[in-house]
PDB file of C-alpha atoms and ligand atoms in Angstrom:
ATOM      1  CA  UNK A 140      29.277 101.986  24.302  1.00 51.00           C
ATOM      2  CA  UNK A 141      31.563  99.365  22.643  1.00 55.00           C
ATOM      3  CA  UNK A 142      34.924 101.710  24.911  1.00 55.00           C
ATOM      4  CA  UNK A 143      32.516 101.661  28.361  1.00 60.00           C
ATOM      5  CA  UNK A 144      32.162  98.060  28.261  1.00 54.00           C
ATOM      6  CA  UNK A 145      36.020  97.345  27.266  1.00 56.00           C
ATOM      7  CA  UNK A 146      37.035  99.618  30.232  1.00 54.00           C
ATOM      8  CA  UNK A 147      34.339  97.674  32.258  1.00 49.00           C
ATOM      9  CA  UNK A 148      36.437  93.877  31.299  1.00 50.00           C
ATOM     10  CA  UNK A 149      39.777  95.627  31.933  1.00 50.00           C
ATOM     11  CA  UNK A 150      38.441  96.897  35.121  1.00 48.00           C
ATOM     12  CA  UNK A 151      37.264  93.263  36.198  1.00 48.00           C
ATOM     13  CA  UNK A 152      40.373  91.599  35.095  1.00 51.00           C
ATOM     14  CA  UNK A 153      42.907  94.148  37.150  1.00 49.00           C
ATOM     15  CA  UNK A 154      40.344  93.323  40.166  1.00 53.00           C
ATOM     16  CA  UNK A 155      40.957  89.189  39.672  1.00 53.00           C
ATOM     17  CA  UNK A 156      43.650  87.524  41.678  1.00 53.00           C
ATOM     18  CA  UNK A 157      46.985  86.658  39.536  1.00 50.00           C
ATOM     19  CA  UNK A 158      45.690  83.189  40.170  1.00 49.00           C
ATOM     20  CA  UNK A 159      42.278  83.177  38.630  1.00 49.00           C
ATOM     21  CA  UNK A 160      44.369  84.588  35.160  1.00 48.00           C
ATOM     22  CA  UNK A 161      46.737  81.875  35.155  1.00 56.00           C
ATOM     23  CA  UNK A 162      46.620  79.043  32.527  1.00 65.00           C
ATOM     24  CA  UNK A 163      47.640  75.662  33.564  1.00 81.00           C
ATOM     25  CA  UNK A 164      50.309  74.247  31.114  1.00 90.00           C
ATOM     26  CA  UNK A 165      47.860  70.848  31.441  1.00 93.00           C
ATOM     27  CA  UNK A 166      44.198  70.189  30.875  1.00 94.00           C
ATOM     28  CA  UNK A 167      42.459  70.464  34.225  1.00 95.00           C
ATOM     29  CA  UNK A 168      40.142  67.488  32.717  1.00 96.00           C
ATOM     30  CA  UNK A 169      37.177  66.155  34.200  1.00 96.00           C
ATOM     31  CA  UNK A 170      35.623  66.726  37.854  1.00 97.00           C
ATOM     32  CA  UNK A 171      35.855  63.057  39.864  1.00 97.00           C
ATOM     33  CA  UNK A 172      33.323  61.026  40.581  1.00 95.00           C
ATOM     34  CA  UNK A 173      35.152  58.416  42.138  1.00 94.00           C
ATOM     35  CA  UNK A 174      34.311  58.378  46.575  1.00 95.00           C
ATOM     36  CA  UNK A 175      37.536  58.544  47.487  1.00 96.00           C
ATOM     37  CA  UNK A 176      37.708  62.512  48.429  1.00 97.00           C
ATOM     38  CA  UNK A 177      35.749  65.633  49.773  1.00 97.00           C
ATOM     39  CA  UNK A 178      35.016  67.903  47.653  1.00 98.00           C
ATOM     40  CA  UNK A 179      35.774  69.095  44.304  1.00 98.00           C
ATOM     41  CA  UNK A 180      38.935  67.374  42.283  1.00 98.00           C
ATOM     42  CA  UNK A 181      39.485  67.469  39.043  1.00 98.00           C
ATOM     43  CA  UNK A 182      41.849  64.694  37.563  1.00 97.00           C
ATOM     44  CA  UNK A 183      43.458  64.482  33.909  1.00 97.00           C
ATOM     45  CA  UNK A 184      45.463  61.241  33.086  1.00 97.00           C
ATOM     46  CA  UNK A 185      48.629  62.914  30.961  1.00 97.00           C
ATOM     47  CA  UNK A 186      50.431  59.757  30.517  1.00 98.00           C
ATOM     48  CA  UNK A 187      49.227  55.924  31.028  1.00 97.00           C
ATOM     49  CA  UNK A 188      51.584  52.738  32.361  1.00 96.00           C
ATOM     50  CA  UNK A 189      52.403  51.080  29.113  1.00 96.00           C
ATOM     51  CA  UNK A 190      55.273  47.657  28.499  1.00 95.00           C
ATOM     52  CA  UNK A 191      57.962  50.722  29.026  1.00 96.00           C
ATOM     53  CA  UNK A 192      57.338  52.957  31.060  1.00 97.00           C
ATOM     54  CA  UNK A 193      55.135  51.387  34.554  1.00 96.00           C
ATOM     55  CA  UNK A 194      54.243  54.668  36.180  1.00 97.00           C
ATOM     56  CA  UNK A 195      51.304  57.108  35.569  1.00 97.00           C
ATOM     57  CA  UNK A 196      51.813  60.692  35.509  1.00 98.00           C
ATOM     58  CA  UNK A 197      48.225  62.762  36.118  1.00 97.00           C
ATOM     59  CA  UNK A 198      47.362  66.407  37.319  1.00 98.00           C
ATOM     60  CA  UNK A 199      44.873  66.896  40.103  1.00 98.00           C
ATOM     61  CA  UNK A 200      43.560  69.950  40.915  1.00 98.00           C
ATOM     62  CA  UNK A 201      41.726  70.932  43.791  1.00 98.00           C
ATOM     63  CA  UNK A 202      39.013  73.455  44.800  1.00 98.00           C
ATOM     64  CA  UNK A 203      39.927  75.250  48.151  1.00 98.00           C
ATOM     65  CA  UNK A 204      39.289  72.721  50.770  1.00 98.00           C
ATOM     66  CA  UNK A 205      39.049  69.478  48.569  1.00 98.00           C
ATOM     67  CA  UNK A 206      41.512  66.840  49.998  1.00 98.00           C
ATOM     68  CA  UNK A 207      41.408  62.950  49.200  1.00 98.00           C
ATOM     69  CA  UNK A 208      41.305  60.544  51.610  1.00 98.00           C
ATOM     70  CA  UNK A 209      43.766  58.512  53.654  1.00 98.00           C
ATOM     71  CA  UNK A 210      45.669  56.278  51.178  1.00 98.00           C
ATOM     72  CA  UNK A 211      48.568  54.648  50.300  1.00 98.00           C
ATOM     73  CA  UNK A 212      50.405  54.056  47.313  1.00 98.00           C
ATOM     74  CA  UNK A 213      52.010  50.381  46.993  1.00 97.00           C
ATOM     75  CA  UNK A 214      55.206  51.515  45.215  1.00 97.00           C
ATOM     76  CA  UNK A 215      55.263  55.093  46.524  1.00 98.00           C
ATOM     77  CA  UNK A 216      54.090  58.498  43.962  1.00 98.00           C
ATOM     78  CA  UNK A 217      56.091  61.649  43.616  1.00 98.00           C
ATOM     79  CA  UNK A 218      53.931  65.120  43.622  1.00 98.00           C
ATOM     80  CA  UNK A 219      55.175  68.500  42.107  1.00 98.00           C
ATOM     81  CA  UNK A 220      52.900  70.859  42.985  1.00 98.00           C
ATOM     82  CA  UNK A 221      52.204  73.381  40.372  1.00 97.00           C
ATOM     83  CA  UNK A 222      49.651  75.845  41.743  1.00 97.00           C
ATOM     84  CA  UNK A 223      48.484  76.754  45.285  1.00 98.00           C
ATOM     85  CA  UNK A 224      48.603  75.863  49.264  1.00 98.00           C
ATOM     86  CA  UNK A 225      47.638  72.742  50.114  1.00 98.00           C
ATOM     87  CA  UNK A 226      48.141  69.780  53.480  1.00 98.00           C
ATOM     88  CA  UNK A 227      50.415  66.823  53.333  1.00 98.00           C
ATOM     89  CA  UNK A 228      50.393  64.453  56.114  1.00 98.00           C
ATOM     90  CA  UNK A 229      52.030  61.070  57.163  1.00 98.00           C
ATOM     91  CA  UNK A 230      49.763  58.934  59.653  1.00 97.00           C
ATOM     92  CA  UNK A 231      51.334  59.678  62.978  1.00 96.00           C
ATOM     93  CA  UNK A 232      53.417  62.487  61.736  1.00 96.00           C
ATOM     94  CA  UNK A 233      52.271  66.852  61.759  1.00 96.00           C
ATOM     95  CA  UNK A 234      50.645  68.339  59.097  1.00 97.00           C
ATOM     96  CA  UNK A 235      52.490  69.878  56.779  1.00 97.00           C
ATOM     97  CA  UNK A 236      51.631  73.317  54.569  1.00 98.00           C
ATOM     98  CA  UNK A 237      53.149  72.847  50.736  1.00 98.00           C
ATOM     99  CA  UNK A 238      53.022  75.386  47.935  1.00 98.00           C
ATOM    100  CA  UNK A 239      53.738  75.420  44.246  1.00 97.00           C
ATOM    101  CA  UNK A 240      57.293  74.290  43.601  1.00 97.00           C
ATOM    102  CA  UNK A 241      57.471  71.975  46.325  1.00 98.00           C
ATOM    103  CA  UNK A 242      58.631  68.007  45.424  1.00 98.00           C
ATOM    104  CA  UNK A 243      56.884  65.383  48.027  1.00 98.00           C
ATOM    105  CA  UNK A 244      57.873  61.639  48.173  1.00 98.00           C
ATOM    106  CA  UNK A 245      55.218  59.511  49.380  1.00 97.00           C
ATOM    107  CA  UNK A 246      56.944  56.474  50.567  1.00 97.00           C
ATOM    108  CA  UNK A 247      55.958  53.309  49.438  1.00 97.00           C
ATOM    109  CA  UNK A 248      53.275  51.581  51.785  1.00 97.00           C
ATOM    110  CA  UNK A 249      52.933  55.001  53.751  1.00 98.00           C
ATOM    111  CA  UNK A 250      49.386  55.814  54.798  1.00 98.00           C
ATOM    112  CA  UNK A 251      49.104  59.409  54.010  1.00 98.00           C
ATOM    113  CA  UNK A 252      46.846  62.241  52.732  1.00 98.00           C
ATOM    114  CA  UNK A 253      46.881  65.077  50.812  1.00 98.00           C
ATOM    115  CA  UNK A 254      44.680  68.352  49.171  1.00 98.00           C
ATOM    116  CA  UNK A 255      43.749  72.023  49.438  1.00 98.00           C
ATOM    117  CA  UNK A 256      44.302  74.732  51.772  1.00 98.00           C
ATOM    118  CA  UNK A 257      40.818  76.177  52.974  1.00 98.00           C
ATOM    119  CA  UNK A 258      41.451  78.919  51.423  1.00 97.00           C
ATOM    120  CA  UNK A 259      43.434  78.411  48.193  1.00 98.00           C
ATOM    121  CA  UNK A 260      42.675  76.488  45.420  1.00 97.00           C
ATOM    122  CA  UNK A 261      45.699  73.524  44.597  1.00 98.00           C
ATOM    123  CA  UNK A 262      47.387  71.582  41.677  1.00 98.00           C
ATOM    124  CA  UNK A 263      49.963  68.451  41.244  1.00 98.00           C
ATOM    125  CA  UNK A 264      51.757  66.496  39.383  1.00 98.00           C
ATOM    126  CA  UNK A 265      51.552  62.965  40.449  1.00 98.00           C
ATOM    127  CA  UNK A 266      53.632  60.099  39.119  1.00 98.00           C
ATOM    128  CA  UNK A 267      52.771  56.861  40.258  1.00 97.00           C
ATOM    129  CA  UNK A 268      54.608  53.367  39.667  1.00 97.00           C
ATOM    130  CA  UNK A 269      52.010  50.885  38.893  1.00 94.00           C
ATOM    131  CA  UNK A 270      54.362  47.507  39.305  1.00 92.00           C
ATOM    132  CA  UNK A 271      53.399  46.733  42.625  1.00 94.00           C
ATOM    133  CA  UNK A 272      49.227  47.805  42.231  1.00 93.00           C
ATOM    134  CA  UNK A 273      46.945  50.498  42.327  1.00 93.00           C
ATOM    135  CA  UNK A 274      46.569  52.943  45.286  1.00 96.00           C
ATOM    136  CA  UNK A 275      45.129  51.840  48.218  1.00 97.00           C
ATOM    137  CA  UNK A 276      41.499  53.530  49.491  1.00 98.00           C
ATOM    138  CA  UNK A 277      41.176  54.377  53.126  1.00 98.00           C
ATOM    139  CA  UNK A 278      39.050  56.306  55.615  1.00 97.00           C
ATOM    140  CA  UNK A 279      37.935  59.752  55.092  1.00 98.00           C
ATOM    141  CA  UNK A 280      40.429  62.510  56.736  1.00 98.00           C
ATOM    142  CA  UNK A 281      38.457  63.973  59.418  1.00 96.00           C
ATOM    143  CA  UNK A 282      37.290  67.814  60.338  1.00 95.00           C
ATOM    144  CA  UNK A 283      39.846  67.447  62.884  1.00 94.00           C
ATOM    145  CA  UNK A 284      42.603  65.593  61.063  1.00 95.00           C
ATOM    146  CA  UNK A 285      42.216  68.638  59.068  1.00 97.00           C
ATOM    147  CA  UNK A 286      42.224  71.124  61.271  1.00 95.00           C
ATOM    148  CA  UNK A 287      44.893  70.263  63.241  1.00 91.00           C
ATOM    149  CA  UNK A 288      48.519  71.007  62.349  1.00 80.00           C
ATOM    150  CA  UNK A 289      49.610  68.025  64.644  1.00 75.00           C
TER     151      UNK A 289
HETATM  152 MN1   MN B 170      49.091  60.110  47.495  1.00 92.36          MN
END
């Protein structure tokens, strides 16, 4: 009995995407409650804005789908995604697909959004300079807005 249901777990992990195996380097942390996405988030704070160093660095991850909404940051944040397809778009500018490795600058004062692929879950790094105030909350991306690839 004890070898049946050993085969039976090695059976079910060989059938899991590579994905659903992997181990973030960082805690996931908590799901957010905050109204500023669609959704499920999770967001860990890694390191805080202190007297030396005024940026925060957090990891966000995203269930397939999830995407915040319009915002901008003040000084500007840098993502590195770590896991996943997700959207990253510029008011006024296309769309864009990004995927794990990928760097994105968003430009201080730059309305923009960003989040999950329908289909694939998603995961940053975000640092965020905190000299100039916190992010900015805006309105909801649309069905549409992300939909479309324009
Ligand atoms: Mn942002």
């Amino acid at each position: 009995m004890k070898v049946a249901v050993s085969t039976l777990l090695f059976v079910l992990a060989l059938s899991m995407p590579a994905a659903a195996q992997r181990t973030s380097i960082f805690p996931k942390g908590e799901i957010a409650t905050v109204d500023n996405h669609t959704g499920t988030v999770w967001l860990k704070e890694l390191s805080e804005p202190d007297s030396v160093f005024n940026y925060s660095i957090a990891t966000a991850t995203f269930a397939p789908g999830a995407k915040l909404d319009w915002h901008i940051h003040p000084a500007g944040q840098i993502l590195l995604i770590t896991e996943g397809i997700g959207y990253y778009q510029e008011r006024g500018k296309p769309r864009q697909t990004v995927q794990q490795g990928q760097v994105i600058k968003c430009q201080p004062g730059v309305e923009h959004w960003h989040g999950a692929a329908p289909k694939s879950s998603f995961a940053y790094l975000a640092t965020t300079p905190t000299q100039k105030g916190k992010t900015i909350w805006l309105k909801r991306v649309t069905d549409a807005e992300y939909r479309s690839s324009k």
